[in-house]
Each structure stands twice: as structure tokens, then as C-alpha cells.
Amino acid sequence: MTRLLVDTASLDGDFPRLGEASLHHLKVLRPEIGEQIELFDGCGAFRRYVYESGSVKNPVLKPLDDKKTEPLAKNKAVLFACVTKGSRWDWTIEKATELGASEIVPVISSRTIVRLDEKERSSKRERWQRVADDAARQCGAYHIAKVHRPVDFEESLSLAGAMRTFVGALVEPTPRDFFDLLSTGVLRGTTNESFGVFVGPEGDFTSDELQRLCSVAEPVTFGPNVLRAETAAIYALSLLVSALR
């Protein structure tokens, strides 16, 4: 079924307004008369319509049912990840959204290859949020991951410290395996809480960063192999989301 992202108010009336991005998707998809289309607001609300007009510039959509709401997950899964270069970061956002991340916090650490000035951070956040929006539209999610404005490592410490956060860390003695830890059911029964996973950049954290991070987050290992940054992010998030469900 074709899915389009709209503002919440559009789901309340019988004549929904489609934004520029949704109209573009409709034009690309070229639905047939009588085809069902689902509109959702990214915050849990959705409604199904039937496409009654062949004009993709001014489509006529007839509601098939009343607005419905998908409840939020009992807990939030937050991904703290140092920004990777090129298309790898877009891929990370896309997959994190598909897995059910509630929030994604891009981090700029000492060894992060991607460097962003203050102006770039706002524009990048907007583009990355669109990546998350598209991923949610395609995978059938009703809640879209919130992509934060990129933060420096210093600021990320206070954010990670505000919740129970696990960090993939190469420390001595070797910390507990993340999978084994979650398998004990340590997160079972929690409600309305936020849990984070934190992964470093391609060149790993500096020793000072790692020491400071381990003071606010619980060090764990992601297994015997050294994972690429984007692989570690998705592996850790997959385990966390599964445990919270």
C-alpha cells in the first residue's frame, strides 16, 4: 500500500492536504483510480483513503475509515553514534528507523572524520530527518525516529548520562557481552524509560573520551570481531530494541 507522510491536522478532515514531498511521491508512484493510500503523521496517527482522481497535482482522496493511532513503545531506544562519512551515515539513519529507534543523536568526537560547523549542523539535521521520514514511510512504521542536531562529544555525555546507556568499549578487563547481558532480562518490566547505545567513530574514541564516557555509560562488548562503526550501531540497536520489546 502506498504510504504518504502528512501533518496531523490533515488526518482530521475528509479532504487531506498533501505537502510538496508527498505530492512528489504520489507523482512517482502513479497510483491507479481506486487504489488505497495510507496517510500517517509520523507521531502514531494514520488513516486510509482511496485514490479517486487521476490528477497527482490535485489528488482527490476519499476516507475509508476514521483516524487511528498506533501506541508508542513502552520504552525509548536511543542511538548515540559518531557521524560516519559518505552514504554510510544515511544508511545508519535509515536502518535505525526501520529497527524502531525513537531518537538518533549524531555525535562529533575527536576522531570523527566528518566535521560540521554550526550552520551545517542545522541543515544536515533537516536532511537526515528527511532520510528517517522516507525510511518510516517505506517500512510501515507509524512513529518516526527523531534525528537530533549533531552535538559535540562533550554535550553527548550529559545526554547519555540522563538515561541508562551502554557503550561498546575496548577496555580492560573485557566488559560483559551485550547480548549476554540483555539475555538476563535486565530491562524486562521497564516502562516509560529511555535506554541508549553509544558507538564511536571509524578511528574509535580517544583514551580520554572513553574514560569519560564510561563514567556515564556502561561498557559492553559487541563480540570478538572488530565491527565497522555503522555495523556496530545497527547491531547494538537491534539487540536493545529486541530486549525492550
PDB file of N, CA, C and O in Angstrom, residues 1 3-4 6 8 11-12 37-49 65-71 140-143:
ATOM      1  N   MET A   1       0.840  -1.197   0.000  1.00  0.00           N
ATOM      2  CA  MET A   1       0.000   0.000   0.000  1.00  0.00           C
ATOM      3  C   MET A   1       0.879   1.253   0.000  1.00  0.00           C
ATOM      4  O   MET A   1       1.860   1.326   0.732  1.00  0.00           O
ATOM      5  N   ARG A   3       2.070   4.750   1.040  1.00  0.00           N
ATOM      6  CA  ARG A   3       2.000   5.492   2.297  1.00  0.00           C
ATOM      7  C   ARG A   3       2.612   6.868   2.086  1.00  0.00           C
ATOM      8  O   ARG A   3       3.690   7.002   1.498  1.00  0.00           O
ATOM      9  N   LEU A   4       1.939   7.893   2.603  1.00  0.00           N
ATOM     10  CA  LEU A   4       2.413   9.265   2.463  1.00  0.00           C
ATOM     11  C   LEU A   4       2.408   9.955   3.823  1.00  0.00           C
ATOM     12  O   LEU A   4       1.490   9.774   4.626  1.00  0.00           O
ATOM     13  N   VAL A   6       1.998  13.139   6.183  1.00  0.00           N
ATOM     14  CA  VAL A   6       1.261  14.407   6.185  1.00  0.00           C
ATOM     15  C   VAL A   6       1.293  14.990   7.594  1.00  0.00           C
ATOM     16  O   VAL A   6       1.722  14.336   8.551  1.00  0.00           O
ATOM     17  N   THR A   8      -0.556  16.271  11.077  1.00  0.00           N
ATOM     18  CA  THR A   8      -1.628  15.644  11.846  1.00  0.00           C
ATOM     19  C   THR A   8      -3.002  16.206  11.505  1.00  0.00           C
ATOM     20  O   THR A   8      -3.987  15.464  11.420  1.00  0.00           O
ATOM     21  N   LEU A  11      -5.306  14.650   8.821  1.00  0.00           N
ATOM     22  CA  LEU A  11      -5.999  13.385   9.051  1.00  0.00           C
ATOM     23  C   LEU A  11      -7.371  13.585   9.683  1.00  0.00           C
ATOM     24  O   LEU A  11      -8.153  12.639   9.760  1.00  0.00           O
ATOM     25  N   ASP A  12      -7.654  14.786  10.140  1.00  0.00           N
ATOM     26  CA  ASP A  12      -8.922  15.046  10.829  1.00  0.00           C
ATOM     27  C   ASP A  12     -10.069  15.331   9.870  1.00  0.00           C
ATOM     28  O   ASP A  12     -11.216  15.014  10.160  1.00  0.00           O
ATOM     29  N   ILE A  37      -4.616   4.302  -0.273  1.00  0.00           N
ATOM     30  CA  ILE A  37      -3.443   5.062   0.146  1.00  0.00           C
ATOM     31  C   ILE A  37      -3.560   5.327   1.646  1.00  0.00           C
ATOM     32  O   ILE A  37      -4.621   5.726   2.135  1.00  0.00           O
ATOM     33  N   GLU A  38      -2.480   5.097   2.355  1.00  0.00           N
ATOM     34  CA  GLU A  38      -2.463   5.363   3.793  1.00  0.00           C
ATOM     35  C   GLU A  38      -1.684   6.639   4.061  1.00  0.00           C
ATOM     36  O   GLU A  38      -0.561   6.797   3.604  1.00  0.00           O
ATOM     37  N   LEU A  39      -2.294   7.556   4.804  1.00  0.00           N
ATOM     38  CA  LEU A  39      -1.622   8.771   5.239  1.00  0.00           C
ATOM     39  C   LEU A  39      -1.277   8.629   6.716  1.00  0.00           C
ATOM     40  O   LEU A  39      -2.088   8.136   7.499  1.00  0.00           O
ATOM     41  N   PHE A  40      -0.077   9.042   7.100  1.00  0.00           N
ATOM     42  CA  PHE A  40       0.323   8.971   8.503  1.00  0.00           C
ATOM     43  C   PHE A  40       1.120  10.214   8.866  1.00  0.00           C
ATOM     44  O   PHE A  40       1.681  10.885   8.001  1.00  0.00           O
ATOM     45  N   ASP A  41       1.134  10.545  10.168  1.00  0.00           N
ATOM     46  CA  ASP A  41       1.767  11.792  10.589  1.00  0.00           C
ATOM     47  C   ASP A  41       3.126  11.600  11.255  1.00  0.00           C
ATOM     48  O   ASP A  41       3.767  12.573  11.667  1.00  0.00           O
ATOM     49  N   GLY A  42       3.585  10.368  11.383  1.00  0.00           N
ATOM     50  CA  GLY A  42       4.883  10.102  11.991  1.00  0.00           C
ATOM     51  C   GLY A  42       4.860  10.115  13.508  1.00  0.00           C
ATOM     52  O   GLY A  42       5.872   9.826  14.153  1.00  0.00           O
ATOM     53  N   CYS A  43       3.698  10.462  14.085  1.00  0.00           N
ATOM     54  CA  CYS A  43       3.565  10.507  15.546  1.00  0.00           C
ATOM     55  C   CYS A  43       2.574   9.455  16.039  1.00  0.00           C
ATOM     56  O   CYS A  43       2.091   9.531  17.174  1.00  0.00           O
ATOM     57  N   GLY A  44       2.233   8.511  15.174  1.00  0.00           N
ATOM     58  CA  GLY A  44       1.363   7.413  15.564  1.00  0.00           C
ATOM     59  C   GLY A  44      -0.001   7.410  14.905  1.00  0.00           C
ATOM     60  O   GLY A  44      -0.663   6.370  14.850  1.00  0.00           O
ATOM     61  N   ALA A  45      -0.464   8.571  14.400  1.00  0.00           N
ATOM     62  CA  ALA A  45      -1.800   8.643  13.809  1.00  0.00           C
ATOM     63  C   ALA A  45      -1.749   8.279  12.322  1.00  0.00           C
ATOM     64  O   ALA A  45      -0.802   8.615  11.621  1.00  0.00           O
ATOM     65  N   PHE A  46      -2.804   7.591  11.860  1.00  0.00           N
ATOM     66  CA  PHE A  46      -2.872   7.226  10.447  1.00  0.00           C
ATOM     67  C   PHE A  46      -4.334   7.058  10.029  1.00  0.00           C
ATOM     68  O   PHE A  46      -5.236   6.902  10.860  1.00  0.00           O
ATOM     69  N   ARG A  47      -4.546   7.103   8.720  1.00  0.00           N
ATOM     70  CA  ARG A  47      -5.896   6.950   8.180  1.00  0.00           C
ATOM     71  C   ARG A  47      -5.785   6.453   6.739  1.00  0.00           C
ATOM     72  O   ARG A  47      -4.867   6.842   6.021  1.00  0.00           O
ATOM     73  N   ARG A  48      -6.730   5.609   6.331  1.00  0.00           N
ATOM     74  CA  ARG A  48      -6.703   5.051   4.984  1.00  0.00           C
ATOM     75  C   ARG A  48      -7.724   5.741   4.080  1.00  0.00           C
ATOM     76  O   ARG A  48      -8.828   6.057   4.498  1.00  0.00           O
ATOM     77  N   TYR A  49      -7.295   5.939   2.835  1.00  0.00           N
ATOM     78  CA  TYR A  49      -8.113   6.625   1.837  1.00  0.00           C
ATOM     79  C   TYR A  49      -8.098   5.821   0.540  1.00  0.00           C
ATOM     80  O   TYR A  49      -7.279   4.907   0.365  1.00  0.00           O
ATOM     81  N   ASP A  65     -11.931   5.123   6.482  1.00  0.00           N
ATOM     82  CA  ASP A  65     -12.202   4.876   7.897  1.00  0.00           C
ATOM     83  C   ASP A  65     -11.826   6.111   8.696  1.00  0.00           C
ATOM     84  O   ASP A  65     -11.390   7.120   8.138  1.00  0.00           O
ATOM     85  N   ASP A  66     -11.997   6.043  10.001  1.00  0.00           N
ATOM     86  CA  ASP A  66     -11.632   7.151  10.875  1.00  0.00           C
ATOM     87  C   ASP A  66     -10.139   7.091  11.193  1.00  0.00           C
ATOM     88  O   ASP A  66      -9.471   6.068  10.992  1.00  0.00           O
ATOM     89  N   LYS A  67      -9.644   8.196  11.696  1.00  0.00           N
ATOM     90  CA  LYS A  67      -8.236   8.240  12.099  1.00  0.00           C
ATOM     91  C   LYS A  67      -7.985   7.261  13.228  1.00  0.00           C
ATOM     92  O   LYS A  67      -8.765   7.142  14.161  1.00  0.00           O
ATOM     93  N   LYS A  68      -6.863   6.553  13.139  1.00  0.00           N
ATOM     94  CA  LYS A  68      -6.461   5.605  14.172  1.00  0.00           C
ATOM     95  C   LYS A  68      -5.089   5.997  14.708  1.00  0.00           C
ATOM     96  O   LYS A  68      -4.371   6.776  14.079  1.00  0.00           O
ATOM     97  N   THR A  69      -4.744   5.436  15.846  1.00  0.00           N
ATOM     98  CA  THR A  69      -3.464   5.777  16.463  1.00  0.00           C
ATOM     99  C   THR A  69      -2.740   4.520  16.920  1.00  0.00           C
ATOM    100  O   THR A  69      -3.312   3.682  17.621  1.00  0.00           O
ATOM    101  N   GLU A  70      -1.489   4.402  16.504  1.00  0.00           N
ATOM    102  CA  GLU A  70      -0.620   3.316  16.955  1.00  0.00           C
ATOM    103  C   GLU A  70       0.065   3.775  18.238  1.00  0.00           C
ATOM    104  O   GLU A  70       0.723   4.814  18.267  1.00  0.00           O
ATOM    105  N   PRO A  71      -0.081   3.047  19.347  1.00  0.00           N
ATOM    106  CA  PRO A  71       0.522   3.495  20.616  1.00  0.00           C
ATOM    107  C   PRO A  71       2.035   3.499  20.553  1.00  0.00           C
ATOM    108  O   PRO A  71       2.657   2.740  19.808  1.00  0.00           O
ATOM    109  N   GLY A 140       6.702   0.970   6.863  1.00  0.00           N
ATOM    110  CA  GLY A 140       5.420   0.775   7.532  1.00  0.00           C
ATOM    111  C   GLY A 140       5.375   1.246   8.969  1.00  0.00           C
ATOM    112  O   GLY A 140       4.412   0.961   9.683  1.00  0.00           O
ATOM    113  N   ALA A 141       6.397   1.983   9.399  1.00  0.00           N
ATOM    114  CA  ALA A 141       6.408   2.493  10.773  1.00  0.00           C
ATOM    115  C   ALA A 141       5.426   3.645  10.917  1.00  0.00           C
ATOM    116  O   ALA A 141       5.216   4.423   9.981  1.00  0.00           O
ATOM    117  N   TYR A 142       4.829   3.772  12.094  1.00  0.00           N
ATOM    118  CA  TYR A 142       3.912   4.879  12.357  1.00  0.00           C
ATOM    119  C   TYR A 142       4.557   5.973  13.194  1.00  0.00           C
ATOM    120  O   TYR A 142       4.057   7.093  13.255  1.00  0.00           O
ATOM    121  N   HIS A 143       5.666   5.639  13.855  1.00  0.00           N
ATOM    122  CA  HIS A 143       6.413   6.625  14.627  1.00  0.00           C
ATOM    123  C   HIS A 143       7.787   6.806  13.976  1.00  0.00           C
ATOM    124  O   HIS A 143       8.487   5.827  13.727  1.00  0.00           O
TER     125      HIS A 143
END
